[in-house]
XYZ file of C-alpha atoms in Angstrom:
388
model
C 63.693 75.884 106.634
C 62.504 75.548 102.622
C 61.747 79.504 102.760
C 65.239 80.170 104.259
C 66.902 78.046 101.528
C 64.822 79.571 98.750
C 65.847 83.071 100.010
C 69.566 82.301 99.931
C 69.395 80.942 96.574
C 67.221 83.911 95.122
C 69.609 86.093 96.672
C 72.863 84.260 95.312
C 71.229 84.612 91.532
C 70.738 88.532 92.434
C 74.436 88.495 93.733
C 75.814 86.228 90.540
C 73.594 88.623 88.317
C 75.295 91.758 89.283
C 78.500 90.322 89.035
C 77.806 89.388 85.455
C 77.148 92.758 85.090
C 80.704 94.078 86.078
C 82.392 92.016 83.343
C 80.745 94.756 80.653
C 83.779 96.209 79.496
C 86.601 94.746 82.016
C 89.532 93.117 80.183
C 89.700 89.349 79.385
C 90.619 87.085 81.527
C 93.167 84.011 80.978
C 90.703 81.141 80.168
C 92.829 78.605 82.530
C 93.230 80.435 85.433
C 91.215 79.180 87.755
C 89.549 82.925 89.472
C 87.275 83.368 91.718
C 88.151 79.631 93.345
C 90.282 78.642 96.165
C 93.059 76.145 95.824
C 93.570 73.478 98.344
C 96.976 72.699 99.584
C 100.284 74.008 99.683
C 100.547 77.475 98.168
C 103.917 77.253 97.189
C 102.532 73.827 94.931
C 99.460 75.907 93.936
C 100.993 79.061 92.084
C 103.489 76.573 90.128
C 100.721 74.963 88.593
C 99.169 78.365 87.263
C 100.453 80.447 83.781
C 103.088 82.242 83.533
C 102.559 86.262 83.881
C 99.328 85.782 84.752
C 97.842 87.912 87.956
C 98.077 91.397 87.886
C 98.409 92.041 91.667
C 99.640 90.220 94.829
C 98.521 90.485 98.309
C 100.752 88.458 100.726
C 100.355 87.620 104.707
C 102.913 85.114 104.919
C 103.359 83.494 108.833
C 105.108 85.767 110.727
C 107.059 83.068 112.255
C 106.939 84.828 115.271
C 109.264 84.361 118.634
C 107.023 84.342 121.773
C 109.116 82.414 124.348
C 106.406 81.559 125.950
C 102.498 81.727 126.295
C 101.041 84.918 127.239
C 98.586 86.086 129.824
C 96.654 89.194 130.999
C 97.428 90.723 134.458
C 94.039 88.765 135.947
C 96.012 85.777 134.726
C 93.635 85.064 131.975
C 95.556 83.687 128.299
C 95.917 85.801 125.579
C 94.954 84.771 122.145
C 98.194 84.183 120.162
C 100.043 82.662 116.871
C 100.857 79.389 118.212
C 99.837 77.417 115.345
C 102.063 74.744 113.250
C 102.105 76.886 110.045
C 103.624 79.846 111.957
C 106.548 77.664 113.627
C 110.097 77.442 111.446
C 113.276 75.516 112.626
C 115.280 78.521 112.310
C 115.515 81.931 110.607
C 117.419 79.922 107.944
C 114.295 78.022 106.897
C 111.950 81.072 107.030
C 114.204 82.830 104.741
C 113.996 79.749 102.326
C 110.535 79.191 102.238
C 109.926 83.041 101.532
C 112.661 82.885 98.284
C 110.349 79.949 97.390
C 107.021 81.083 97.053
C 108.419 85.135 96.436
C 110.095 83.091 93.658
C 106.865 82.239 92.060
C 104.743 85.171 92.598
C 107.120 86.494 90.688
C 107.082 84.458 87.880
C 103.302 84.835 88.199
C 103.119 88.567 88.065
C 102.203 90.511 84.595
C 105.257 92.673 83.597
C 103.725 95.577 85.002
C 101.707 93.407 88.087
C 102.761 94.461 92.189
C 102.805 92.639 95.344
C 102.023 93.667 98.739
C 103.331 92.350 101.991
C 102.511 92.486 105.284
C 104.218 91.591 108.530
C 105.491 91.952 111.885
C 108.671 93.197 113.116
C 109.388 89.870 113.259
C 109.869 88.647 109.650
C 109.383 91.544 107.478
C 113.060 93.243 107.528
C 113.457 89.510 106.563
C 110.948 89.881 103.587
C 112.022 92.982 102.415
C 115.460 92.374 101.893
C 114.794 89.246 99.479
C 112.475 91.164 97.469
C 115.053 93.297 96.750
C 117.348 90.881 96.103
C 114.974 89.157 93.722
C 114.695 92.215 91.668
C 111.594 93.377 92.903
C 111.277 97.266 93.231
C 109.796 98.665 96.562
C 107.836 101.690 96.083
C 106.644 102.108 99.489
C 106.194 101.213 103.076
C 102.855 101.701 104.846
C 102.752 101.777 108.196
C 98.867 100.382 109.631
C 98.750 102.018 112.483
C 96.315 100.109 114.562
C 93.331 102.402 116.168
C 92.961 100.031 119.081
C 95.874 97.567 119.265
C 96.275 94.794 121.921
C 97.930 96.385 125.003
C 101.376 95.326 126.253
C 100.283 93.616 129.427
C 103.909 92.367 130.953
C 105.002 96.208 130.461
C 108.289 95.063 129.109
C 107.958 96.704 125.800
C 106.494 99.781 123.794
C 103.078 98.467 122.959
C 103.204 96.989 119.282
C 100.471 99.254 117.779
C 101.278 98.653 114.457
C 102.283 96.244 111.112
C 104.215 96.968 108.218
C 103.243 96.123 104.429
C 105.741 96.345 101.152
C 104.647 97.417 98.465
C 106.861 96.280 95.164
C 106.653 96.227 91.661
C 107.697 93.241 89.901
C 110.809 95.097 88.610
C 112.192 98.590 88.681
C 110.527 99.548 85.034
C 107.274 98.461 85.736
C 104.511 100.435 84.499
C 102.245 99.578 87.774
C 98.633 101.176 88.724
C 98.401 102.972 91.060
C 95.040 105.151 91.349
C 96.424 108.244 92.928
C 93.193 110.450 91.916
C 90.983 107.891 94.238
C 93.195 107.589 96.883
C 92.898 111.405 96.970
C 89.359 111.498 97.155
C 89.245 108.533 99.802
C 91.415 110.946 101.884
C 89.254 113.880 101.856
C 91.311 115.414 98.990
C 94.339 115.655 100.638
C 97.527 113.127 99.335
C 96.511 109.254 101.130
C 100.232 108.930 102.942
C 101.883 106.032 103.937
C 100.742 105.733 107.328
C 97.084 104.489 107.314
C 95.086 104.475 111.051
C 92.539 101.498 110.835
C 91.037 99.809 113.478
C 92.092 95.636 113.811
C 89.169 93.354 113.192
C 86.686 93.213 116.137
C 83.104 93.073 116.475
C 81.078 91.230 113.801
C 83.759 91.662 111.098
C 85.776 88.942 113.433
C 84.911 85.536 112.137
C 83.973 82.541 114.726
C 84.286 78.861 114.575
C 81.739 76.718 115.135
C 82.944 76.222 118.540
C 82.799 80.180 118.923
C 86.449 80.805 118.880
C 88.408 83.385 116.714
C 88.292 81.495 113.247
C 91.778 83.003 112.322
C 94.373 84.430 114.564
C 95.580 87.188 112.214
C 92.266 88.286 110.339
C 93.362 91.372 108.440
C 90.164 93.794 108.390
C 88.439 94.170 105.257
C 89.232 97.813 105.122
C 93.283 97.192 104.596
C 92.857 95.317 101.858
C 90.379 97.604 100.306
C 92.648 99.972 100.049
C 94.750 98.128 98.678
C 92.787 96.653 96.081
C 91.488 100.184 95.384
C 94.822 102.087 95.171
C 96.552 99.077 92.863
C 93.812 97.377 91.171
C 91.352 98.184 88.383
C 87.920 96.080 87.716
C 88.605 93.114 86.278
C 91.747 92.410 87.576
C 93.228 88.939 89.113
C 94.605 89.011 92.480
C 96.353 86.050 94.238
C 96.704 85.755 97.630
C 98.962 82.757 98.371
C 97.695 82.731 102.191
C 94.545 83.114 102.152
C 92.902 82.339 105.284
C 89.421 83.392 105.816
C 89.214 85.342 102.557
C 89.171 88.241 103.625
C 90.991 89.205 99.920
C 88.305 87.329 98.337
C 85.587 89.331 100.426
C 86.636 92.658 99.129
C 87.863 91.417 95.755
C 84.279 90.572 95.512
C 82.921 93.488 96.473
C 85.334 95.648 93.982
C 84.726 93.634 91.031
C 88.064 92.017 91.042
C 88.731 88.527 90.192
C 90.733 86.138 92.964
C 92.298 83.268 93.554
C 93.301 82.140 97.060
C 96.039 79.154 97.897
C 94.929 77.625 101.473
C 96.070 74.381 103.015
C 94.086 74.641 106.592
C 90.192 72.541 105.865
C 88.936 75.044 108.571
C 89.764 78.010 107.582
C 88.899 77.590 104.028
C 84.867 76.444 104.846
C 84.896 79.845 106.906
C 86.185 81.442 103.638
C 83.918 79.948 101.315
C 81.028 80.977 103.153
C 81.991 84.722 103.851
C 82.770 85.165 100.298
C 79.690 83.129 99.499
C 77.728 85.901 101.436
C 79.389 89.478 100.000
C 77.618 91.467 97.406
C 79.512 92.648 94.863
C 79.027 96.861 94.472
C 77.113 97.863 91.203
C 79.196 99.301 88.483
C 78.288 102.953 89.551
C 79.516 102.527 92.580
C 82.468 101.173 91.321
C 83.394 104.332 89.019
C 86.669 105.942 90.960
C 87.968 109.410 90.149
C 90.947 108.635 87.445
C 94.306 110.719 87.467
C 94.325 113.464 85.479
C 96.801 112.074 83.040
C 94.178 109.231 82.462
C 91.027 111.426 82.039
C 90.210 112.590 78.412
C 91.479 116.041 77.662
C 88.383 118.794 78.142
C 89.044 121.993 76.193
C 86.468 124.907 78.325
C 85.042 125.578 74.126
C 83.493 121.548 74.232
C 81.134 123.178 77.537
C 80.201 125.802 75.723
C 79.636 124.285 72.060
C 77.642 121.266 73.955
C 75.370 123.808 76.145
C 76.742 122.598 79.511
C 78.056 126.795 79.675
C 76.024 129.570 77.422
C 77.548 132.098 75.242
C 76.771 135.498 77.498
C 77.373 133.187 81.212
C 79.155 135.394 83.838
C 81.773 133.592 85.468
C 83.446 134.907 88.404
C 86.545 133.991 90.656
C 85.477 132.681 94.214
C 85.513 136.028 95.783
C 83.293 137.830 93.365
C 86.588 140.146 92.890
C 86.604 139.435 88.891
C 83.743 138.960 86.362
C 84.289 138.013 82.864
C 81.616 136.892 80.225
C 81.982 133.793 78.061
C 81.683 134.223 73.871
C 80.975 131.610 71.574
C 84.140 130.121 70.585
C 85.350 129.393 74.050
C 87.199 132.684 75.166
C 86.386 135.171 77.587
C 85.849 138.929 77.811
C 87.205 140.882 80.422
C 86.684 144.490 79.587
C 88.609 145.200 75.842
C 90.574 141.653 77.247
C 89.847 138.424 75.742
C 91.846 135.009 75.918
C 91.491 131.753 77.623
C 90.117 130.480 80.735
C 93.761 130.398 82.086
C 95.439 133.202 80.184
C 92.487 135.809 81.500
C 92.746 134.525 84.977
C 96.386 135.073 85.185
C 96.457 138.544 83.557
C 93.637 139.959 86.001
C 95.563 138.823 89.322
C 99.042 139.942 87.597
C 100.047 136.362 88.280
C 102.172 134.161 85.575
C 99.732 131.633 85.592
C 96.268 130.399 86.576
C 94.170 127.258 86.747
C 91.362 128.867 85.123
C 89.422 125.446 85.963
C 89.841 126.094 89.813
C 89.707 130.235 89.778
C 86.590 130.260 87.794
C 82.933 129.727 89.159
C 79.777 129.709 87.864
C 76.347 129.218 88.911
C 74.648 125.585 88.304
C 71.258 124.579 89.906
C 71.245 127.157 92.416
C 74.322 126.840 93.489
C 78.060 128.547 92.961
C 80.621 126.007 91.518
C 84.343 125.616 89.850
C 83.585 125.010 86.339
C 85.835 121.814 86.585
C 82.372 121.221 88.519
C 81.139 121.246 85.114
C 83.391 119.530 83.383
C 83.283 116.476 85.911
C 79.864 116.443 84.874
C 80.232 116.164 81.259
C 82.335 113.842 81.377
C 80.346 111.287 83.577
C 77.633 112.139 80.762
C 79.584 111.312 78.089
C 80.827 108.394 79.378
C 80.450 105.313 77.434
């Protein structure tokens, strides 16, 4: 038993050592906000006692307050696991749509200027949800639909089966300068645009936490890759995310594992010793791994002449377009040579297909280490070795 306690706490200084690490260079952090911690008790309680424009995103699973009327059962008569706890039961629609003006109320008096907040729900309350964000003044900028890869089947065959949830995502107001890290959602997406309808499995397996007794520790564990996309589309290291329901932590997990800071609000004893312990357990990534591909608006400009000036391309280099149709040779000061021709990367390009304009970045190629690459190849390069 003393080896297995030694182990965990040599590998909790390893964990707390690389998270040091991550705070190189991340923006400061308000002194009395209590990150990285969960609060106990009502959430709505919990956010009023934190600063003012404070938390730079929110990620919200309020109860769904959903309408059952009735338990459910398979068709061999065995019970299916539902929502029947307390938290999720409301008098009437009424006093659902008060509580959520309450705490939506103070999220957004929480959220930075430019901060967002995400929602997620069932058919059952987030129409409900939606409607008084907008009426609060937040903006919506989109809907994602989480299409579940294998949802719980419809067993009385009364219905379509409900193979999906819907999530809100709103700025805090309609001139918000929000993030939103299009480049790496790209990139997660195999380079095509990441649309709004995102097929991820539901928690299952080893991702879904037990009680002690061996029972689901949460009825409505969200699965840790949701909310890192989230966290990965909205968020930048170093930012504070709130999550006013936090459950089993799953937002903590991941906002661990990103290098964001969290705080979680979390009334039910149970579910927050399951919470502690997960996040106790996740590794944050090393700050390497944590380097995303930034928008082009946000990377530093790259004129072809720095390549060539700092070696990365020679003076006299052939560069050719992908189909070996064009050759051109590159001079000192940054231009090209086709023939008597000579211009820029882009003017060059354009004037040999007789088109009215070319992304000499993408038409050009180049061999590198053996291989035949886009010079933006290149220039990705340089500037990951330039980096500070």
């Amino acid at each position: 038993m003393a080896v297995v306690v030694k182990e965990r706490v040599q590998s909790r200084k390893r964990s707390l050592g690389k998270a040091k690490a991550l705070q190189v260079g991340m923006p400061a952090v308000d002194p009395s906000l209590p990150v990285n911690q969960i609060l106990r008790g009502d959430c709505i309680e919990q956010m009023r006692a934190l600063p003012t424009a404070s938390i730079d995103m929110i990620f919200a699973d309020p109860p769904y307050n959903l309408q059952l009327g009735g338990d459910l059962a398979r068709p061999d008569g065995s019970h299916v696991d539902a929502v029947t706890n307390d938290w999720d039961k409301f008098d009437s629609f009424a006093a659902y749509d008060a509580f959520t003006r309450e705490w939506l109320a103070e999220a957004r008096r929480l959220l930075k200027p430019d901060g967002s907040i995400w929602v997620i729900g069932s058919y059952h309350n987030i129409f409900r949800v939606g409607a008084i964000l907008q009426d609060m003044g937040f903006w919506i900028l989109n809907d994602i639909v989480w299409r579940k890869a294998n949802p719980m089947p419809n067993f009385k065959g009364t219905r379509f089966t409900n193979a999906h949830e819907t999530l809100i995502w709103a700025s805090r107001s309609e001139k918000s300068k929000y993030t939103f890290n299009y480049r790496a959602m790209k990139t997660l997406n195999d380079e095509l645009q990441m649309r709004s309808d995102w097929v991820l499995p539901i928690c299952s397996g080893q991702e879904r936490l037990r009680n002690k007794r061996g029972a689901k520790a949460h009825p409505t564990q969200k699965p840790e890759s949701l909310l890192y996309r989230v966290m990965l589309a909205t968020t930048n290291p170093g930012d504070v995310v709130l999550d006013p329901f936090f459950g089993t932590g799953t937002t903590g997990a991941v906002a661990k594992r990103l290098g964001r800071h969290w705080i979680g609000c979390e009334r039910e004893e149970g579910y927050i010793e399951v919470a502690e312990e997960r996040i106790e357990m996740a590794l944050p990534l090393d700050e390497t791994a944590l380097k995303t591909m930034q928008s082009r608006k946000s990377q530093p400009r790259v004129a072809f002449g720095q390549l060539v000036e700092s070696g990365w391309i020679r003076p006299g280099a052939v560069l050719s377009d992908r189909k070996g149709r064009y050759c051109v040779t590159v001079r000192a000061d940054g231009s090209i040579m086709a023939g008597d021709d000579s211009g820029s990367i882009h003017g060059i390009g354009a004037k040999l297909q007789g088109a009215p304009s070319c992304n000499g970045w993408t038409f050009w190629h180049i061999e590198h280490e053996g291989q035949v690459k886009q010079i933006d190849a290149l220039r990705q390069l340089y500037l990951l070795a330039t980096e500070d």
